[in-house]
PDB file of C-alpha atoms in Angstrom:
ATOM      1  CA  MET A  21      15.892 -67.759 -37.590  1.00 42.00           C
ATOM      2  CA  SER A  22      13.003 -65.390 -38.237  1.00 43.00           C
ATOM      3  CA  ALA A  23      13.174 -61.702 -37.407  1.00 45.00           C
ATOM      4  CA  THR A  24      10.449 -62.154 -34.803  1.00 53.00           C
ATOM      5  CA  THR A  25      12.557 -64.577 -32.711  1.00 84.00           C
ATOM      6  CA  ALA A  26      15.811 -62.599 -32.756  1.00 93.00           C
ATOM      7  CA  VAL A  27      16.513 -60.378 -29.748  1.00 96.00           C
ATOM      8  CA  ILE A  28      19.151 -58.511 -31.770  1.00 97.00           C
ATOM      9  CA  ARG A  29      19.274 -58.326 -35.543  1.00 96.00           C
ATOM     10  CA  ALA A  30      21.866 -56.053 -37.140  1.00 96.00           C
ATOM     11  CA  THR A  31      22.508 -56.033 -40.876  1.00 95.00           C
ATOM     12  CA  ASN A  32      25.375 -54.011 -42.383  1.00 95.00           C
ATOM     13  CA  LEU A  33      25.359 -51.808 -39.284  1.00 95.00           C
ATOM     14  CA  THR A  34      27.665 -48.850 -39.810  1.00 95.00           C
ATOM     15  CA  LYS A  35      28.767 -45.875 -37.748  1.00 94.00           C
ATOM     16  CA  THR A  36      30.915 -43.125 -39.236  1.00 93.00           C
ATOM     17  CA  TYR A  37      32.259 -40.195 -37.237  1.00 87.00           C
ATOM     18  CA  ARG A  38      32.866 -36.920 -39.053  1.00 81.00           C
ATOM     19  CA  TYR A  39      35.360 -34.438 -37.636  1.00 68.00           C
ATOM     20  CA  SER A  40      37.654 -31.569 -38.587  1.00 71.00           C
ATOM     21  CA  GLU A  41      41.443 -31.513 -38.429  1.00 72.00           C
ATOM     22  CA  GLN A  42      43.586 -28.457 -37.968  1.00 71.00           C
ATOM     23  CA  ALA A  43      47.318 -27.768 -37.914  1.00 72.00           C
ATOM     24  CA  PRO A  44      48.898 -26.737 -34.603  1.00 78.00           C
ATOM     25  CA  GLY A  45      49.376 -23.119 -33.604  1.00 74.00           C
ATOM     26  CA  LEU A  46      47.430 -19.927 -34.190  1.00 74.00           C
ATOM     27  CA  ALA A  47      47.853 -20.045 -37.974  1.00 72.00           C
ATOM     28  CA  GLY A  48      46.524 -23.591 -38.032  1.00 65.00           C
ATOM     29  CA  ALA A  49      43.552 -22.563 -35.926  1.00 70.00           C
ATOM     30  CA  VAL A  50      42.727 -19.709 -38.310  1.00 69.00           C
ATOM     31  CA  ARG A  51      43.051 -21.938 -41.388  1.00 72.00           C
ATOM     32  CA  GLY A  52      40.932 -24.561 -39.665  1.00 68.00           C
ATOM     33  CA  LEU A  53      38.253 -21.973 -39.012  1.00 73.00           C
ATOM     34  CA  LEU A  54      38.245 -20.595 -42.588  1.00 72.00           C
ATOM     35  CA  ARG A  55      38.960 -23.802 -44.513  1.00 74.00           C
ATOM     36  CA  PRO A  56      38.326 -26.771 -42.226  1.00 73.00           C
ATOM     37  CA  GLN A  57      39.799 -30.103 -43.268  1.00 75.00           C
ATOM     38  CA  ARG A  58      36.922 -32.584 -43.075  1.00 76.00           C
ATOM     39  CA  ARG A  59      37.726 -36.156 -42.189  1.00 78.00           C
ATOM     40  CA  GLU A  60      35.770 -39.339 -41.579  1.00 83.00           C
ATOM     41  CA  ARG A  61      36.494 -42.345 -39.408  1.00 84.00           C
ATOM     42  CA  ILE A  62      34.552 -45.586 -39.698  1.00 89.00           C
ATOM     43  CA  ALA A  63      34.080 -47.003 -36.204  1.00 89.00           C
ATOM     44  CA  VAL A  64      31.724 -49.843 -37.201  1.00 92.00           C
ATOM     45  CA  ASP A  65      31.908 -51.125 -40.755  1.00 91.00           C
ATOM     46  CA  ALA A  66      28.887 -53.022 -42.155  1.00 91.00           C
ATOM     47  CA  LEU A  67      28.601 -55.260 -39.099  1.00 93.00           C
ATOM     48  CA  SER A  68      25.985 -58.031 -39.142  1.00 95.00           C
ATOM     49  CA  LEU A  69      24.920 -59.895 -36.012  1.00 95.00           C
ATOM     50  CA  THR A  70      21.906 -61.932 -34.911  1.00 96.00           C
ATOM     51  CA  VAL A  71      21.383 -62.917 -31.272  1.00 96.00           C
ATOM     52  CA  PRO A  72      18.593 -65.325 -30.279  1.00 96.00           C
ATOM     53  CA  PRO A  73      16.704 -65.132 -26.965  1.00 96.00           C
ATOM     54  CA  GLY A  74      18.403 -66.506 -23.875  1.00 95.00           C
ATOM     55  CA  GLN A  75      21.967 -66.446 -25.187  1.00 96.00           C
ATOM     56  CA  ILE A  76      25.052 -65.103 -23.417  1.00 96.00           C
ATOM     57  CA  ILE A  77      27.363 -63.676 -26.062  1.00 96.00           C
ATOM     58  CA  GLY A  78      30.788 -62.188 -25.473  1.00 94.00           C
ATOM     59  CA  LEU A  79      31.570 -59.181 -27.658  1.00 92.00           C
ATOM     60  CA  LEU A  80      35.369 -58.929 -27.637  1.00 89.00           C
ATOM     61  CA  GLY A  81      38.143 -57.051 -29.366  1.00 84.00           C
ATOM     62  CA  PRO A  82      41.153 -54.795 -28.796  1.00 82.00           C
ATOM     63  CA  ASN A  83      40.769 -51.190 -27.657  1.00 80.00           C
ATOM     64  CA  GLY A  84      39.353 -49.055 -30.463  1.00 80.00           C
ATOM     65  CA  ALA A  85      37.911 -52.071 -32.274  1.00 83.00           C
ATOM     66  CA  GLY A  86      34.345 -50.722 -32.275  1.00 87.00           C
ATOM     67  CA  LYS A  87      32.874 -52.681 -29.329  1.00 88.00           C
ATOM     68  CA  THR A  88      31.680 -49.671 -27.345  1.00 86.00           C
ATOM     69  CA  THR A  89      30.246 -47.964 -30.415  1.00 91.00           C
ATOM     70  CA  THR A  90      28.364 -51.151 -31.292  1.00 92.00           C
ATOM     71  CA  ILE A  91      26.938 -51.472 -27.766  1.00 91.00           C
ATOM     72  CA  LYS A  92      25.858 -47.826 -27.783  1.00 91.00           C
ATOM     73  CA  MET A  93      23.969 -48.352 -31.035  1.00 95.00           C
ATOM     74  CA  LEU A  94      22.352 -51.548 -29.742  1.00 95.00           C
ATOM     75  CA  CYS A  95      21.009 -49.791 -26.645  1.00 93.00           C
ATOM     76  CA  GLY A  96      19.998 -46.603 -28.474  1.00 93.00           C
ATOM     77  CA  LEU A  97      22.649 -44.177 -27.228  1.00 92.00           C
ATOM     78  CA  LEU A  98      24.004 -43.687 -30.756  1.00 93.00           C
ATOM     79  CA  ARG A  99      22.164 -43.519 -34.065  1.00 94.00           C
ATOM     80  CA  PRO A 100      23.656 -45.708 -36.820  1.00 95.00           C
ATOM     81  CA  THR A 101      24.985 -44.029 -39.947  1.00 95.00           C
ATOM     82  CA  GLY A 102      23.815 -46.909 -42.117  1.00 95.00           C
ATOM     83  CA  GLY A 103      22.424 -50.427 -42.155  1.00 95.00           C
ATOM     84  CA  GLU A 104      19.467 -51.975 -40.370  1.00 95.00           C
ATOM     85  CA  LEU A 105      19.126 -52.542 -36.633  1.00 96.00           C
ATOM     86  CA  GLU A 106      16.297 -54.066 -34.632  1.00 96.00           C
ATOM     87  CA  VAL A 107      16.473 -54.934 -30.928  1.00 97.00           C
ATOM     88  CA  LEU A 108      13.498 -56.622 -29.251  1.00 96.00           C
ATOM     89  CA  GLY A 109      11.380 -55.563 -32.211  1.00 94.00           C
ATOM     90  CA  HIS A 110      12.292 -51.874 -31.821  1.00 95.00           C
ATOM     91  CA  ARG A 111      14.516 -49.308 -33.480  1.00 96.00           C
ATOM     92  CA  PRO A 112      16.814 -48.533 -30.528  1.00 96.00           C
ATOM     93  CA  ALA A 113      17.600 -44.931 -31.521  1.00 94.00           C
ATOM     94  CA  ARG A 114      13.924 -44.006 -31.092  1.00 94.00           C
ATOM     95  CA  ARG A 115      14.309 -44.894 -27.371  1.00 93.00           C
ATOM     96  CA  SER A 116      10.644 -45.667 -26.818  1.00 95.00           C
ATOM     97  CA  PHE A 117       9.486 -46.428 -23.278  1.00 94.00           C
ATOM     98  CA  ASP A 118       8.590 -49.996 -24.248  1.00 94.00           C
ATOM     99  CA  PHE A 119      12.106 -50.565 -25.589  1.00 96.00           C
ATOM    100  CA  LEU A 120      13.877 -48.968 -22.620  1.00 94.00           C
ATOM    101  CA  SER A 121      11.731 -50.925 -20.169  1.00 95.00           C
ATOM    102  CA  ARG A 122      12.972 -54.209 -21.693  1.00 96.00           C
ATOM    103  CA  ILE A 123      16.730 -53.536 -21.649  1.00 96.00           C
ATOM    104  CA  SER A 124      19.311 -52.598 -19.067  1.00 95.00           C
ATOM    105  CA  VAL A 125      22.978 -51.636 -19.086  1.00 92.00           C
ATOM    106  CA  VAL A 126      25.594 -52.197 -16.377  1.00 90.00           C
ATOM    107  CA  PHE A 127      28.892 -50.336 -16.667  1.00 83.00           C
ATOM    108  CA  GLY A 128      31.691 -51.578 -14.428  1.00 75.00           C
ATOM    109  CA  GLN A 129      33.354 -48.154 -14.447  1.00 73.00           C
ATOM    110  CA  LYS A 130      30.226 -46.000 -14.145  1.00 79.00           C
ATOM    111  CA  SER A 131      27.606 -45.922 -11.432  1.00 83.00           C
ATOM    112  CA  MET A 132      23.850 -45.492 -11.720  1.00 87.00           C
ATOM    113  CA  LEU A 133      23.486 -45.308  -7.944  1.00 90.00           C
ATOM    114  CA  TRP A 134      23.259 -41.953  -6.186  1.00 90.00           C
ATOM    115  CA  TRP A 135      26.463 -41.604  -4.181  1.00 89.00           C
ATOM    116  CA  ASP A 136      25.188 -39.934  -0.997  1.00 91.00           C
ATOM    117  CA  VAL A 137      21.945 -41.848  -0.515  1.00 94.00           C
ATOM    118  CA  SER A 138      21.173 -45.501   0.004  1.00 96.00           C
ATOM    119  CA  THR A 139      20.643 -48.049  -2.758  1.00 96.00           C
ATOM    120  CA  TYR A 140      17.019 -48.334  -1.664  1.00 96.00           C
ATOM    121  CA  ASP A 141      16.454 -44.627  -2.376  1.00 96.00           C
ATOM    122  CA  SER A 142      17.767 -45.139  -5.913  1.00 95.00           C
ATOM    123  CA  LEU A 143      15.496 -48.166  -6.255  1.00 96.00           C
ATOM    124  CA  LEU A 144      12.488 -46.030  -5.336  1.00 96.00           C
ATOM    125  CA  ILE A 145      13.386 -43.572  -8.098  1.00 95.00           C
ATOM    126  CA  HIS A 146      13.627 -46.402 -10.621  1.00 94.00           C
ATOM    127  CA  ARG A 147      10.307 -47.779  -9.437  1.00 95.00           C
ATOM    128  CA  GLU A 148       8.700 -44.494 -10.520  1.00 95.00           C
ATOM    129  CA  MET A 149      10.682 -44.400 -13.782  1.00 93.00           C
ATOM    130  CA  TYR A 150       9.437 -47.830 -14.818  1.00 93.00           C
ATOM    131  CA  ALA A 151       5.959 -47.449 -13.313  1.00 94.00           C
ATOM    132  CA  LEU A 152       6.304 -50.621 -11.226  1.00 95.00           C
ATOM    133  CA  THR A 153       3.479 -51.602  -8.909  1.00 96.00           C
ATOM    134  CA  LYS A 154       4.410 -51.932  -5.235  1.00 96.00           C
ATOM    135  CA  PRO A 155       3.923 -55.738  -5.194  1.00 96.00           C
ATOM    136  CA  ARG A 156       6.139 -56.146  -8.268  1.00 96.00           C
ATOM    137  CA  PHE A 157       8.724 -53.750  -6.829  1.00 97.00           C
ATOM    138  CA  ASP A 158       8.824 -55.482  -3.454  1.00 97.00           C
ATOM    139  CA  ALA A 159       9.084 -58.941  -5.029  1.00 97.00           C
ATOM    140  CA  ALA A 160      11.945 -57.848  -7.312  1.00 96.00           C
ATOM    141  CA  VAL A 161      13.868 -56.182  -4.479  1.00 96.00           C
ATOM    142  CA  ASP A 162      13.444 -59.230  -2.236  1.00 96.00           C
ATOM    143  CA  GLU A 163      14.567 -61.714  -4.902  1.00 95.00           C
ATOM    144  CA  LEU A 164      17.507 -59.706  -6.214  1.00 95.00           C
ATOM    145  CA  SER A 165      18.828 -58.610  -2.829  1.00 95.00           C
ATOM    146  CA  GLU A 166      18.690 -62.195  -1.568  1.00 94.00           C
ATOM    147  CA  ARG A 167      20.391 -63.636  -4.643  1.00 92.00           C
ATOM    148  CA  LEU A 168      23.109 -60.981  -4.539  1.00 92.00           C
ATOM    149  CA  ASP A 169      23.430 -61.072  -0.744  1.00 92.00           C
ATOM    150  CA  VAL A 170      22.881 -57.329  -0.276  1.00 94.00           C
ATOM    151  CA  THR A 171      19.741 -57.292   1.906  1.00 95.00           C
ATOM    152  CA  ASP A 172      21.702 -55.719   4.785  1.00 95.00           C
ATOM    153  CA  LEU A 173      23.303 -53.149   2.459  1.00 95.00           C
ATOM    154  CA  LEU A 174      20.228 -51.614   0.830  1.00 96.00           C
ATOM    155  CA  HIS A 175      19.904 -48.831   3.415  1.00 96.00           C
ATOM    156  CA  VAL A 176      23.620 -48.009   3.645  1.00 95.00           C
ATOM    157  CA  PRO A 177      24.809 -44.848   1.796  1.00 95.00           C
ATOM    158  CA  VAL A 178      26.450 -45.948  -1.446  1.00 94.00           C
ATOM    159  CA  ARG A 179      29.663 -44.031  -0.668  1.00 93.00           C
ATOM    160  CA  LYS A 180      30.232 -46.362   2.313  1.00 95.00           C
ATOM    161  CA  LEU A 181      30.066 -49.549   0.228  1.00 93.00           C
ATOM    162  CA  SER A 182      33.095 -51.432  -1.042  1.00 91.00           C
ATOM    163  CA  LEU A 183      33.488 -51.791  -4.815  1.00 88.00           C
ATOM    164  CA  GLY A 184      32.217 -55.372  -4.751  1.00 88.00           C
ATOM    165  CA  GLN A 185      29.209 -54.406  -2.621  1.00 91.00           C
ATOM    166  CA  ARG A 186      28.449 -51.471  -4.899  1.00 91.00           C
ATOM    167  CA  MET A 187      28.564 -53.613  -8.038  1.00 89.00           C
ATOM    168  CA  ARG A 188      26.078 -56.073  -6.528  1.00 92.00           C
ATOM    169  CA  CYS A 189      23.793 -53.165  -5.642  1.00 94.00           C
ATOM    170  CA  GLU A 190      24.228 -51.812  -9.189  1.00 92.00           C
ATOM    171  CA  LEU A 191      22.875 -55.120 -10.488  1.00 93.00           C
ATOM    172  CA  VAL A 192      19.842 -54.925  -8.200  1.00 95.00           C
ATOM    173  CA  LEU A 193      19.100 -51.487  -9.648  1.00 95.00           C
ATOM    174  CA  ALA A 194      19.751 -52.552 -13.254  1.00 94.00           C
ATOM    175  CA  LEU A 195      17.519 -55.619 -13.028  1.00 95.00           C
ATOM    176  CA  LEU A 196      14.728 -54.152 -10.909  1.00 96.00           C
ATOM    177  CA  HIS A 197      12.324 -53.893 -13.866  1.00 96.00           C
ATOM    178  CA  GLY A 198      13.023 -57.425 -15.154  1.00 95.00           C
ATOM    179  CA  PRO A 199      14.691 -56.617 -18.509  1.00 96.00           C
ATOM    180  CA  ASP A 200      14.778 -59.198 -21.279  1.00 97.00           C
ATOM    181  CA  LEU A 201      18.196 -58.000 -22.441  1.00 97.00           C
ATOM    182  CA  LEU A 202      21.191 -56.994 -20.323  1.00 96.00           C
ATOM    183  CA  PHE A 203      24.293 -55.273 -21.668  1.00 95.00           C
ATOM    184  CA  ALA A 204      27.102 -55.959 -19.170  1.00 92.00           C
ATOM    185  CA  ASP A 205      30.121 -53.782 -19.949  1.00 88.00           C
ATOM    186  CA  GLU A 206      33.171 -54.797 -17.877  1.00 87.00           C
ATOM    187  CA  PRO A 207      30.965 -55.793 -14.909  1.00 87.00           C
ATOM    188  CA  THR A 208      33.815 -57.307 -12.861  1.00 87.00           C
ATOM    189  CA  VAL A 209      36.487 -54.642 -13.448  1.00 84.00           C
ATOM    190  CA  GLY A 210      38.450 -53.934 -10.273  1.00 84.00           C
ATOM    191  CA  LEU A 211      36.830 -56.711  -8.248  1.00 86.00           C
ATOM    192  CA  ASP A 212      38.737 -59.288  -6.241  1.00 86.00           C
ATOM    193  CA  VAL A 213      38.603 -62.993  -7.102  1.00 89.00           C
ATOM    194  CA  VAL A 214      35.782 -63.806  -4.674  1.00 88.00           C
ATOM    195  CA  ALA A 215      33.603 -60.888  -5.827  1.00 87.00           C
ATOM    196  CA  LYS A 216      34.200 -61.788  -9.488  1.00 89.00           C
ATOM    197  CA  LEU A 217      33.125 -65.366  -8.922  1.00 90.00           C
ATOM    198  CA  ALA A 218      29.960 -64.273  -7.103  1.00 90.00           C
ATOM    199  CA  LEU A 219      29.042 -61.904  -9.931  1.00 90.00           C
ATOM    200  CA  ARG A 220      29.670 -64.519 -12.619  1.00 92.00           C
ATOM    201  CA  ASN A 221      27.550 -67.057 -10.770  1.00 93.00           C
ATOM    202  CA  PHE A 222      24.730 -64.556 -10.465  1.00 93.00           C
ATOM    203  CA  LEU A 223      24.755 -63.719 -14.190  1.00 94.00           C
ATOM    204  CA  ALA A 224      24.730 -67.418 -15.059  1.00 95.00           C
ATOM    205  CA  GLU A 225      21.762 -67.977 -12.727  1.00 94.00           C
ATOM    206  CA  LEU A 226      19.947 -64.944 -14.149  1.00 94.00           C
ATOM    207  CA  ASN A 227      20.302 -66.374 -17.637  1.00 96.00           C
ATOM    208  CA  ARG A 228      19.322 -69.884 -16.550  1.00 95.00           C
ATOM    209  CA  ASP A 229      16.341 -68.992 -14.329  1.00 93.00           C
ATOM    210  CA  HIS A 230      14.886 -66.014 -16.201  1.00 93.00           C
ATOM    211  CA  GLY A 231      16.130 -66.572 -19.755  1.00 95.00           C
ATOM    212  CA  THR A 232      17.713 -63.112 -19.801  1.00 96.00           C
ATOM    213  CA  THR A 233      19.785 -62.491 -22.914  1.00 97.00           C
ATOM    214  CA  ILE A 234      23.198 -61.075 -21.963  1.00 97.00           C
ATOM    215  CA  VAL A 235      25.705 -59.229 -24.137  1.00 96.00           C
ATOM    216  CA  LEU A 236      29.006 -59.182 -22.251  1.00 94.00           C
ATOM    217  CA  THR A 237      32.063 -57.083 -22.993  1.00 89.00           C
ATOM    218  CA  SER A 238      35.071 -57.758 -20.795  1.00 84.00           C
ATOM    219  CA  HIS A 239      38.850 -57.711 -20.760  1.00 81.00           C
ATOM    220  CA  ASP A 240      38.753 -60.411 -18.104  1.00 82.00           C
ATOM    221  CA  MET A 241      38.898 -63.563 -20.168  1.00 82.00           C
ATOM    222  CA  SER A 242      37.898 -65.674 -17.165  1.00 86.00           C
ATOM    223  CA  ASP A 243      34.481 -63.962 -17.280  1.00 88.00           C
ATOM    224  CA  VAL A 244      34.101 -64.781 -20.950  1.00 88.00           C
ATOM    225  CA  ALA A 245      35.254 -68.393 -20.640  1.00 88.00           C
ATOM    226  CA  ALA A 246      32.929 -68.999 -17.670  1.00 90.00           C
ATOM    227  CA  LEU A 247      29.800 -67.376 -19.092  1.00 92.00           C
ATOM    228  CA  CYS A 248      29.771 -67.148 -22.865  1.00 93.00           C
ATOM    229  CA  GLY A 249      28.641 -69.984 -25.089  1.00 91.00           C
ATOM    230  CA  ARG A 250      29.269 -67.730 -28.067  1.00 94.00           C
ATOM    231  CA  ILE A 251      32.044 -65.246 -28.798  1.00 94.00           C
ATOM    232  CA  ALA A 252      32.077 -62.530 -31.466  1.00 94.00           C
ATOM    233  CA  LEU A 253      35.408 -60.810 -32.137  1.00 91.00           C
ATOM    234  CA  ILE A 254      35.322 -57.261 -33.468  1.00 90.00           C
ATOM    235  CA  ASP A 255      38.369 -55.683 -35.084  1.00 86.00           C
ATOM    236  CA  HIS A 256      38.364 -52.452 -37.093  1.00 84.00           C
ATOM    237  CA  GLY A 257      34.578 -52.367 -36.768  1.00 87.00           C
ATOM    238  CA  VAL A 258      34.121 -55.777 -38.428  1.00 88.00           C
ATOM    239  CA  ILE A 259      33.239 -59.149 -36.908  1.00 91.00           C
ATOM    240  CA  GLY A 260      36.136 -61.429 -37.815  1.00 87.00           C
ATOM    241  CA  PHE A 261      35.004 -64.449 -35.821  1.00 90.00           C
ATOM    242  CA  ASP A 262      31.646 -65.664 -34.497  1.00 93.00           C
ATOM    243  CA  GLY A 263      31.473 -69.033 -32.761  1.00 92.00           C
ATOM    244  CA  ASP A 264      32.230 -70.894 -29.545  1.00 89.00           C
ATOM    245  CA  LEU A 265      35.452 -71.102 -27.578  1.00 84.00           C
ATOM    246  CA  ALA A 266      36.482 -74.449 -29.079  1.00 82.00           C
ATOM    247  CA  GLU A 267      36.157 -73.031 -32.602  1.00 86.00           C
ATOM    248  CA  LEU A 268      38.083 -69.925 -31.559  1.00 83.00           C
ATOM    249  CA  ARG A 269      40.964 -72.008 -30.196  1.00 80.00           C
ATOM    250  CA  ALA A 270      41.042 -74.042 -33.398  1.00 81.00           C
ATOM    251  CA  ARG A 271      41.011 -70.915 -35.564  1.00 80.00           C
ATOM    252  CA  SER A 272      43.830 -69.317 -33.569  1.00 74.00           C
ATOM    253  CA  GLY A 273      46.116 -72.321 -33.975  1.00 71.00           C
ATOM    254  CA  GLN A 274      46.597 -72.571 -30.202  1.00 66.00           C
ATOM    255  CA  HIS A 275      46.525 -75.784 -28.200  1.00 62.00           C
ATOM    256  CA  ALA A 276      43.123 -76.996 -26.995  1.00 59.00           C
ATOM    257  CA  ASP A 277      44.096 -76.206 -23.395  1.00 59.00           C
ATOM    258  CA  ALA A 278      45.366 -72.669 -24.154  1.00 60.00           C
ATOM    259  CA  ASP A 279      43.720 -70.002 -22.058  1.00 63.00           C
ATOM    260  CA  LEU A 280      41.576 -67.357 -23.710  1.00 67.00           C
ATOM    261  CA  ASP A 281      44.159 -64.593 -23.299  1.00 68.00           C
ATOM    262  CA  GLN A 282      46.629 -66.602 -25.396  1.00 71.00           C
ATOM    263  CA  VAL A 283      43.974 -67.372 -27.986  1.00 69.00           C
ATOM    264  CA  LEU A 284      42.975 -63.730 -28.413  1.00 70.00           C
ATOM    265  CA  ALA A 285      46.583 -62.580 -28.537  1.00 70.00           C
ATOM    266  CA  ALA A 286      47.159 -65.012 -31.390  1.00 70.00           C
ATOM    267  CA  MET A 287      44.028 -63.850 -33.221  1.00 70.00           C
ATOM    268  CA  PHE A 288      44.940 -60.154 -33.058  1.00 69.00           C
ATOM    269  CA  ARG A 289      48.731 -60.456 -33.403  1.00 67.00           C
ATOM    270  CA  GLY A 290      50.094 -58.179 -36.083  1.00 51.00           C
ATOM    271  CA  ARG A 291      46.871 -56.195 -36.536  1.00 55.00           C
ATOM    272  CA  SER A 292      46.960 -52.426 -36.173  1.00 47.00           C
TER     273      SER A 292
END
């Protein structure tokens, strides 16, 4: 695959955090001030990953494995310590308008909507941010609100919405500008079974109808099994597996009908 056709191309991507340690107590604080003990922690260790257009890839791993750090580098929130990274032909850390206008991020545990105003008011703000024409804005709002069944909720204050309603409105906001690449971080966390299914179906349709590339991180293995044709497992900042679910089951030594939770438990058993 050529560099021009890859949505994401990371080569030996590395992120190292530098920090100081100090002993407890006043004496430790004084020694730490005068002679700080410098330490380093490698969060992402020479990670390489290529994602073609239109793919849904699940980025999985235990807590502290480096998933969040990787996502933050891919969307430009963190600058890599080393390696090469190109997303949609851009260096993400430069955070150019053209780059930011082609990506979006949805966090299941964080809201982009303004709490005390309606979703539509937040949409108007994003229209100005992305310099959308009124016809394009109206068409996007109509399509997304219909697909996500939130047309009657757009003018309700966000604080009065249920969690499932709010997450659907979050997706309208995130996709308003028609991004080519969506980072979905725990998008179904806290949702009931019906709301989860509706959200999964929408993401599958978004990928099918618009060719949107989706990078999904989730602890809900049902999301991953339903959506992801490709799974990359990160552990200690390194990708230890990259393939489909059938390959993952075979690698784990689990039965072909084992659920994904069992498969991942087998893959990470004994690692610390």
